């Protein structure tokens, strides 16, 4: 049975009563929904004053002085190019060093990865279905006829089969994460 946003938000508050603080990753695992959905729920709860978003997670309001309000509930901005992050192409890194950071698309996300630790949790939005999937196992399509916010445009898919399906209509070259990183390095100078 699909859960309503309101009942899911109540569960988040219940979970926080037990755990005090939770990371986005823990909420994704616990509730079985995408990180973007969690973000929307948290923004709603933060607007209602029920929770406080913290660096990389969330706490019950008032339980975590100092870290509360470190992250505004405004729309997420790309850590690479500073544009608003669209749901369709969001790229999210749960970084040990920087907390939760987002990029507007796989292009900016891959640039971001250059600054992250190898064991950071990295999620990318599947361009066909809008689910967050692990960036390491996703397939990347470069040079297709679909233009995205950044150039060279890179689209991400949950797996190679989906990418191939899309490639038949829109062209481009399918790459793994490391191939896409290499491709970007040759097109840009990443410091
Ligand atoms: Zn960007
Ligand atoms: Zn972009």
PDB file of C-alpha atoms and ligand atoms in Angstrom:
ATOM      1  CA  UNK A   1       0.000   0.000   0.000  1.00  0.00           C
ATOM      2  CA  UNK A   2       1.525   3.348  -0.966  1.00  0.00           C
ATOM      3  CA  UNK A   3       2.236   5.529   2.014  1.00  0.00           C
ATOM      4  CA  UNK A   4       0.989   9.106   2.114  1.00  0.00           C
ATOM      5  CA  UNK A   5       3.550  11.890   2.643  1.00  0.00           C
ATOM      6  CA  UNK A   6       1.790  12.795   5.912  1.00  0.00           C
ATOM      7  CA  UNK A   7       2.074   9.299   7.401  1.00  0.00           C
ATOM      8  CA  UNK A   8       5.661   8.982   6.216  1.00  0.00           C
ATOM      9  CA  UNK A   9       6.476  12.329   7.850  1.00  0.00           C
ATOM     10  CA  UNK A  10       4.917  11.082  11.109  1.00  0.00           C
ATOM     11  CA  UNK A  11       7.156   8.021  10.898  1.00  0.00           C
ATOM     12  CA  UNK A  12      10.198  10.261  10.454  1.00  0.00           C
ATOM     13  CA  UNK A  13       9.257  12.143  13.634  1.00  0.00           C
ATOM     14  CA  UNK A  14       8.674   8.810  15.444  1.00  0.00           C
ATOM     15  CA  UNK A  15      12.062   7.546  14.314  1.00  0.00           C
ATOM     16  CA  UNK A  16      13.678  10.750  15.538  1.00  0.00           C
ATOM     17  CA  UNK A  17      12.086  10.308  18.925  1.00  0.00           C
ATOM     18  CA  UNK A  18      13.975   7.018  19.206  1.00  0.00           C
ATOM     19  CA  UNK A  19      17.222   7.900  17.475  1.00  0.00           C
ATOM     20  CA  UNK A  20      17.499  11.678  18.108  1.00  0.00           C
ATOM     21  CA  UNK A  21      19.407  12.254  14.877  1.00  0.00           C
ATOM     22  CA  UNK A  22      19.330  10.449  11.552  1.00  0.00           C
ATOM     23  CA  UNK A  23      21.212  10.784   8.319  1.00  0.00           C
ATOM     24  CA  UNK A  24      19.509  10.959   4.930  1.00  0.00           C
ATOM     25  CA  UNK A  25      21.037   7.558   4.163  1.00  0.00           C
ATOM     26  CA  UNK A  26      19.452   6.016   7.269  1.00  0.00           C
ATOM     27  CA  UNK A  27      16.065   7.497   6.376  1.00  0.00           C
ATOM     28  CA  UNK A  28      16.317   6.217   2.795  1.00  0.00           C
ATOM     29  CA  UNK A  29      17.107   2.725   4.132  1.00  0.00           C
ATOM     30  CA  UNK A  30      14.421   2.864   6.807  1.00  0.00           C
ATOM     31  CA  UNK A  31      11.569   4.213   4.678  1.00  0.00           C
ATOM     32  CA  UNK A  32      12.443   2.722   1.296  1.00  0.00           C
ATOM     33  CA  UNK A  33      11.892   5.959  -0.631  1.00  0.00           C
ATOM     34  CA  UNK A  34      14.284   8.131  -2.613  1.00  0.00           C
ATOM     35  CA  UNK A  35      16.614  10.686  -1.065  1.00  0.00           C
ATOM     36  CA  UNK A  36      14.718  13.415  -2.947  1.00  0.00           C
ATOM     37  CA  UNK A  37      11.483  12.285  -1.281  1.00  0.00           C
ATOM     38  CA  UNK A  38      13.211  12.383   2.100  1.00  0.00           C
ATOM     39  CA  UNK A  39      14.451  15.884   1.329  1.00  0.00           C
ATOM     40  CA  UNK A  40      10.944  17.057   0.501  1.00  0.00           C
ATOM     41  CA  UNK A  41       9.577  15.475   3.694  1.00  0.00           C
ATOM     42  CA  UNK A  42      12.320  17.076   5.762  1.00  0.00           C
ATOM     43  CA  UNK A  43      11.703  20.476   4.192  1.00  0.00           C
ATOM     44  CA  UNK A  44       8.021  20.139   5.013  1.00  0.00           C
ATOM     45  CA  UNK A  45       8.761  19.098   8.615  1.00  0.00           C
ATOM     46  CA  UNK A  46      11.394  21.820   8.985  1.00  0.00           C
ATOM     47  CA  UNK A  47       8.934  24.439   7.690  1.00  0.00           C
ATOM     48  CA  UNK A  48       6.447  23.203  10.284  1.00  0.00           C
ATOM     49  CA  UNK A  49       9.151  23.598  12.961  1.00  0.00           C
ATOM     50  CA  UNK A  50       9.059  19.894  13.870  1.00  0.00           C
ATOM     51  CA  UNK A  51      12.588  19.020  12.896  1.00  0.00           C
ATOM     52  CA  UNK A  52      15.859  20.785  12.270  1.00  0.00           C
ATOM     53  CA  UNK A  53      17.961  19.876   9.272  1.00  0.00           C
ATOM     54  CA  UNK A  54      21.592  19.437  10.216  1.00  0.00           C
ATOM     55  CA  UNK A  55      24.762  18.879   8.259  1.00  0.00           C
ATOM     56  CA  UNK A  56      23.979  15.688   6.432  1.00  0.00           C
ATOM     57  CA  UNK A  57      20.894  14.740   8.364  1.00  0.00           C
ATOM     58  CA  UNK A  58      18.062  15.759  10.598  1.00  0.00           C
ATOM     59  CA  UNK A  59      17.305  16.121  14.315  1.00  0.00           C
ATOM     60  CA  UNK A  60      14.171  16.724  16.313  1.00  0.00           C
ATOM     61  CA  UNK A  61      13.725  20.455  16.632  1.00  0.00           C
ATOM     62  CA  UNK A  62      15.731  21.968  19.476  1.00  0.00           C
ATOM     63  CA  UNK A  63      17.649  18.759  20.279  1.00  0.00           C
ATOM     64  CA  UNK A  64      20.766  19.663  18.443  1.00  0.00           C
ATOM     65  CA  UNK A  65      21.822  23.218  19.246  1.00  0.00           C
ATOM     66  CA  UNK A  66      24.626  24.556  17.153  1.00  0.00           C
ATOM     67  CA  UNK A  67      24.040  22.387  14.159  1.00  0.00           C
ATOM     68  CA  UNK A  68      20.373  23.280  13.695  1.00  0.00           C
ATOM     69  CA  UNK A  69      19.599  25.459  10.721  1.00  0.00           C
ATOM     70  CA  UNK A  70      23.053  24.910   9.287  1.00  0.00           C
ATOM     71  CA  UNK A  71      21.281  23.832   6.125  1.00  0.00           C
ATOM     72  CA  UNK A  72      18.509  26.127   4.989  1.00  0.00           C
ATOM     73  CA  UNK A  73      15.301  24.536   3.771  1.00  0.00           C
ATOM     74  CA  UNK A  74      15.517  26.568   0.559  1.00  0.00           C
ATOM     75  CA  UNK A  75      15.863  24.594  -2.696  1.00  0.00           C
ATOM     76  CA  UNK A  76      19.125  22.698  -2.901  1.00  0.00           C
ATOM     77  CA  UNK A  77      21.826  24.372  -4.946  1.00  0.00           C
ATOM     78  CA  UNK A  78      24.446  22.600  -6.993  1.00  0.00           C
ATOM     79  CA  UNK A  79      27.764  22.508  -5.135  1.00  0.00           C
ATOM     80  CA  UNK A  80      29.603  22.755  -8.444  1.00  0.00           C
ATOM     81  CA  UNK A  81      27.746  25.407 -10.468  1.00  0.00           C
ATOM     82  CA  UNK A  82      25.319  26.872  -7.886  1.00  0.00           C
ATOM     83  CA  UNK A  83      22.183  26.335  -9.971  1.00  0.00           C
ATOM     84  CA  UNK A  84      19.009  24.923  -8.417  1.00  0.00           C
ATOM     85  CA  UNK A  85      19.121  21.111  -8.390  1.00  0.00           C
ATOM     86  CA  UNK A  86      16.321  19.647 -10.572  1.00  0.00           C
ATOM     87  CA  UNK A  87      14.635  16.467  -9.239  1.00  0.00           C
ATOM     88  CA  UNK A  88      15.086  14.799 -12.610  1.00  0.00           C
ATOM     89  CA  UNK A  89      18.878  14.839 -12.631  1.00  0.00           C
ATOM     90  CA  UNK A  90      19.866  15.340  -8.965  1.00  0.00           C
ATOM     91  CA  UNK A  91      23.183  13.883  -7.888  1.00  0.00           C
ATOM     92  CA  UNK A  92      23.747  13.547  -4.152  1.00  0.00           C
ATOM     93  CA  UNK A  93      26.851  12.851  -2.102  1.00  0.00           C
ATOM     94  CA  UNK A  94      26.701  12.043   1.596  1.00  0.00           C
ATOM     95  CA  UNK A  95      30.252  13.161   2.268  1.00  0.00           C
ATOM     96  CA  UNK A  96      32.091  12.458   5.507  1.00  0.00           C
ATOM     97  CA  UNK A  97      33.962  15.700   5.039  1.00  0.00           C
ATOM     98  CA  UNK A  98      31.326  18.085   3.666  1.00  0.00           C
ATOM     99  CA  UNK A  99      28.028  16.588   4.858  1.00  0.00           C
ATOM    100  CA  UNK A 100      25.233  16.286   2.348  1.00  0.00           C
ATOM    101  CA  UNK A 101      26.055  17.925  -0.949  1.00  0.00           C
ATOM    102  CA  UNK A 102      24.079  17.938  -4.154  1.00  0.00           C
ATOM    103  CA  UNK A 103      24.807  18.596  -7.791  1.00  0.00           C
ATOM    104  CA  UNK A 104      22.366  19.589 -10.538  1.00  0.00           C
ATOM    105  CA  UNK A 105      23.238  16.721 -12.887  1.00  0.00           C
ATOM    106  CA  UNK A 106      25.744  13.883 -13.378  1.00  0.00           C
ATOM    107  CA  UNK A 107      28.099  16.330 -15.103  1.00  0.00           C
ATOM    108  CA  UNK A 108      28.416  18.513 -12.000  1.00  0.00           C
ATOM    109  CA  UNK A 109      28.175  15.416  -9.789  1.00  0.00           C
ATOM    110  CA  UNK A 110      31.230  13.850 -11.374  1.00  0.00           C
ATOM    111  CA  UNK A 111      33.128  17.107 -10.945  1.00  0.00           C
ATOM    112  CA  UNK A 112      32.060  17.007  -7.282  1.00  0.00           C
ATOM    113  CA  UNK A 113      33.271  13.419  -6.899  1.00  0.00           C
ATOM    114  CA  UNK A 114      36.823  14.526  -7.542  1.00  0.00           C
ATOM    115  CA  UNK A 115      36.712  16.222  -4.128  1.00  0.00           C
ATOM    116  CA  UNK A 116      35.072  13.350  -2.234  1.00  0.00           C
ATOM    117  CA  UNK A 117      36.378  10.334  -0.358  1.00  0.00           C
ATOM    118  CA  UNK A 118      36.098   6.923  -2.061  1.00  0.00           C
ATOM    119  CA  UNK A 119      33.715   5.543   0.574  1.00  0.00           C
ATOM    120  CA  UNK A 120      31.251   8.459   0.520  1.00  0.00           C
ATOM    121  CA  UNK A 121      27.684   7.443  -0.303  1.00  0.00           C
ATOM    122  CA  UNK A 122      26.893   8.702  -3.801  1.00  0.00           C
ATOM    123  CA  UNK A 123      23.420   8.591  -5.313  1.00  0.00           C
ATOM    124  CA  UNK A 124      22.310   9.650  -8.739  1.00  0.00           C
ATOM    125  CA  UNK A 125      18.796  10.052 -10.172  1.00  0.00           C
ATOM    126  CA  UNK A 126      17.809   7.554 -12.837  1.00  0.00           C
ATOM    127  CA  UNK A 127      16.804   9.725 -15.802  1.00  0.00           C
ATOM    128  CA  UNK A 128      14.017   7.368 -16.923  1.00  0.00           C
ATOM    129  CA  UNK A 129      12.275   6.570 -13.637  1.00  0.00           C
ATOM    130  CA  UNK A 130      13.440   9.268 -11.215  1.00  0.00           C
ATOM    131  CA  UNK A 131      14.657   6.839  -8.532  1.00  0.00           C
ATOM    132  CA  UNK A 132      17.910   7.477  -6.691  1.00  0.00           C
ATOM    133  CA  UNK A 133      20.404   4.741  -7.507  1.00  0.00           C
ATOM    134  CA  UNK A 134      23.984   4.094  -6.473  1.00  0.00           C
ATOM    135  CA  UNK A 135      26.304   6.168  -8.646  1.00  0.00           C
ATOM    136  CA  UNK A 136      28.874   3.370  -8.767  1.00  0.00           C
ATOM    137  CA  UNK A 137      26.553   0.914 -10.494  1.00  0.00           C
ATOM    138  CA  UNK A 138      24.702   3.406 -12.714  1.00  0.00           C
ATOM    139  CA  UNK A 139      25.264   3.662 -16.472  1.00  0.00           C
ATOM    140  CA  UNK A 140      26.125   7.074 -17.924  1.00  0.00           C
ATOM    141  CA  UNK A 141      25.161   8.307 -21.359  1.00  0.00           C
ATOM    142  CA  UNK A 142      27.301  11.057 -22.831  1.00  0.00           C
ATOM    143  CA  UNK A 143      26.809  12.978 -26.047  1.00  0.00           C
ATOM    144  CA  UNK A 144      23.118  12.144 -26.514  1.00  0.00           C
ATOM    145  CA  UNK A 145      20.776  14.584 -28.238  1.00  0.00           C
ATOM    146  CA  UNK A 146      19.097  15.449 -24.913  1.00  0.00           C
ATOM    147  CA  UNK A 147      20.409  18.692 -23.508  1.00  0.00           C
ATOM    148  CA  UNK A 148      20.670  19.076 -19.753  1.00  0.00           C
ATOM    149  CA  UNK A 149      21.735  22.023 -17.619  1.00  0.00           C
ATOM    150  CA  UNK A 150      25.476  21.488 -18.075  1.00  0.00           C
ATOM    151  CA  UNK A 151      27.810  20.656 -20.938  1.00  0.00           C
ATOM    152  CA  UNK A 152      29.025  18.187 -21.907  1.00  0.00           C
ATOM    153  CA  UNK A 153      25.678  16.722 -20.831  1.00  0.00           C
ATOM    154  CA  UNK A 154      25.700  13.376 -19.022  1.00  0.00           C
ATOM    155  CA  UNK A 155      22.581  11.353 -18.193  1.00  0.00           C
ATOM    156  CA  UNK A 156      22.468   8.577 -15.599  1.00  0.00           C
ATOM    157  CA  UNK A 157      20.462   5.345 -15.688  1.00  0.00           C
ATOM    158  CA  UNK A 158      19.967   2.588 -13.133  1.00  0.00           C
ATOM    159  CA  UNK A 159      21.580   0.049 -15.433  1.00  0.00           C
ATOM    160  CA  UNK A 160      23.067  -0.495 -18.853  1.00  0.00           C
ATOM    161  CA  UNK A 161      19.878  -2.002 -20.311  1.00  0.00           C
ATOM    162  CA  UNK A 162      17.891   1.159 -19.577  1.00  0.00           C
ATOM    163  CA  UNK A 163      20.714   3.291 -20.948  1.00  0.00           C
ATOM    164  CA  UNK A 164      20.758   1.223 -24.153  1.00  0.00           C
ATOM    165  CA  UNK A 165      17.027   1.632 -24.514  1.00  0.00           C
ATOM    166  CA  UNK A 166      17.385   5.389 -24.237  1.00  0.00           C
ATOM    167  CA  UNK A 167      20.450   5.426 -26.482  1.00  0.00           C
ATOM    168  CA  UNK A 168      18.422   3.888 -29.333  1.00  0.00           C
ATOM    169  CA  UNK A 169      16.257   7.008 -29.410  1.00  0.00           C
ATOM    170  CA  UNK A 170      18.705   9.702 -28.450  1.00  0.00           C
ATOM    171  CA  UNK A 171      22.182   8.475 -29.402  1.00  0.00           C
ATOM    172  CA  UNK A 172      25.316   8.980 -27.348  1.00  0.00           C
ATOM    173  CA  UNK A 173      27.889   6.716 -25.762  1.00  0.00           C
ATOM    174  CA  UNK A 174      27.274   4.559 -22.664  1.00  0.00           C
ATOM    175  CA  UNK A 175      29.942   4.595 -19.985  1.00  0.00           C
ATOM    176  CA  UNK A 176      30.607   3.266 -16.510  1.00  0.00           C
ATOM    177  CA  UNK A 177      31.256   5.711 -13.680  1.00  0.00           C
ATOM    178  CA  UNK A 178      35.024   5.537 -14.083  1.00  0.00           C
ATOM    179  CA  UNK A 179      34.791   5.881 -17.871  1.00  0.00           C
ATOM    180  CA  UNK A 180      32.520   8.910 -17.485  1.00  0.00           C
ATOM    181  CA  UNK A 181      34.973  10.469 -15.019  1.00  0.00           C
ATOM    182  CA  UNK A 182      37.795   9.884 -17.474  1.00  0.00           C
ATOM    183  CA  UNK A 183      35.686  11.340 -20.301  1.00  0.00           C
ATOM    184  CA  UNK A 184      35.042  14.506 -18.294  1.00  0.00           C
ATOM    185  CA  UNK A 185      38.698  14.851 -17.363  1.00  0.00           C
ATOM    186  CA  UNK A 186      39.622  14.935 -21.025  1.00  0.00           C
ATOM    187  CA  UNK A 187      36.964  17.557 -21.746  1.00  0.00           C
ATOM    188  CA  UNK A 188      37.565  19.798 -18.747  1.00  0.00           C
ATOM    189  CA  UNK A 189      40.472  20.689 -16.573  1.00  0.00           C
ATOM    190  CA  UNK A 190      39.485  19.531 -13.113  1.00  0.00           C
ATOM    191  CA  UNK A 191      41.711  21.075 -10.463  1.00  0.00           C
TER     192      UNK A 191
HETATM  193 ZN1  LIG B   1      25.684  22.090 -11.460  1.00  0.00          ZN
HETATM  194 ZN1  LIG B   2      23.982  20.537 -14.396  1.00  0.00          ZN
END
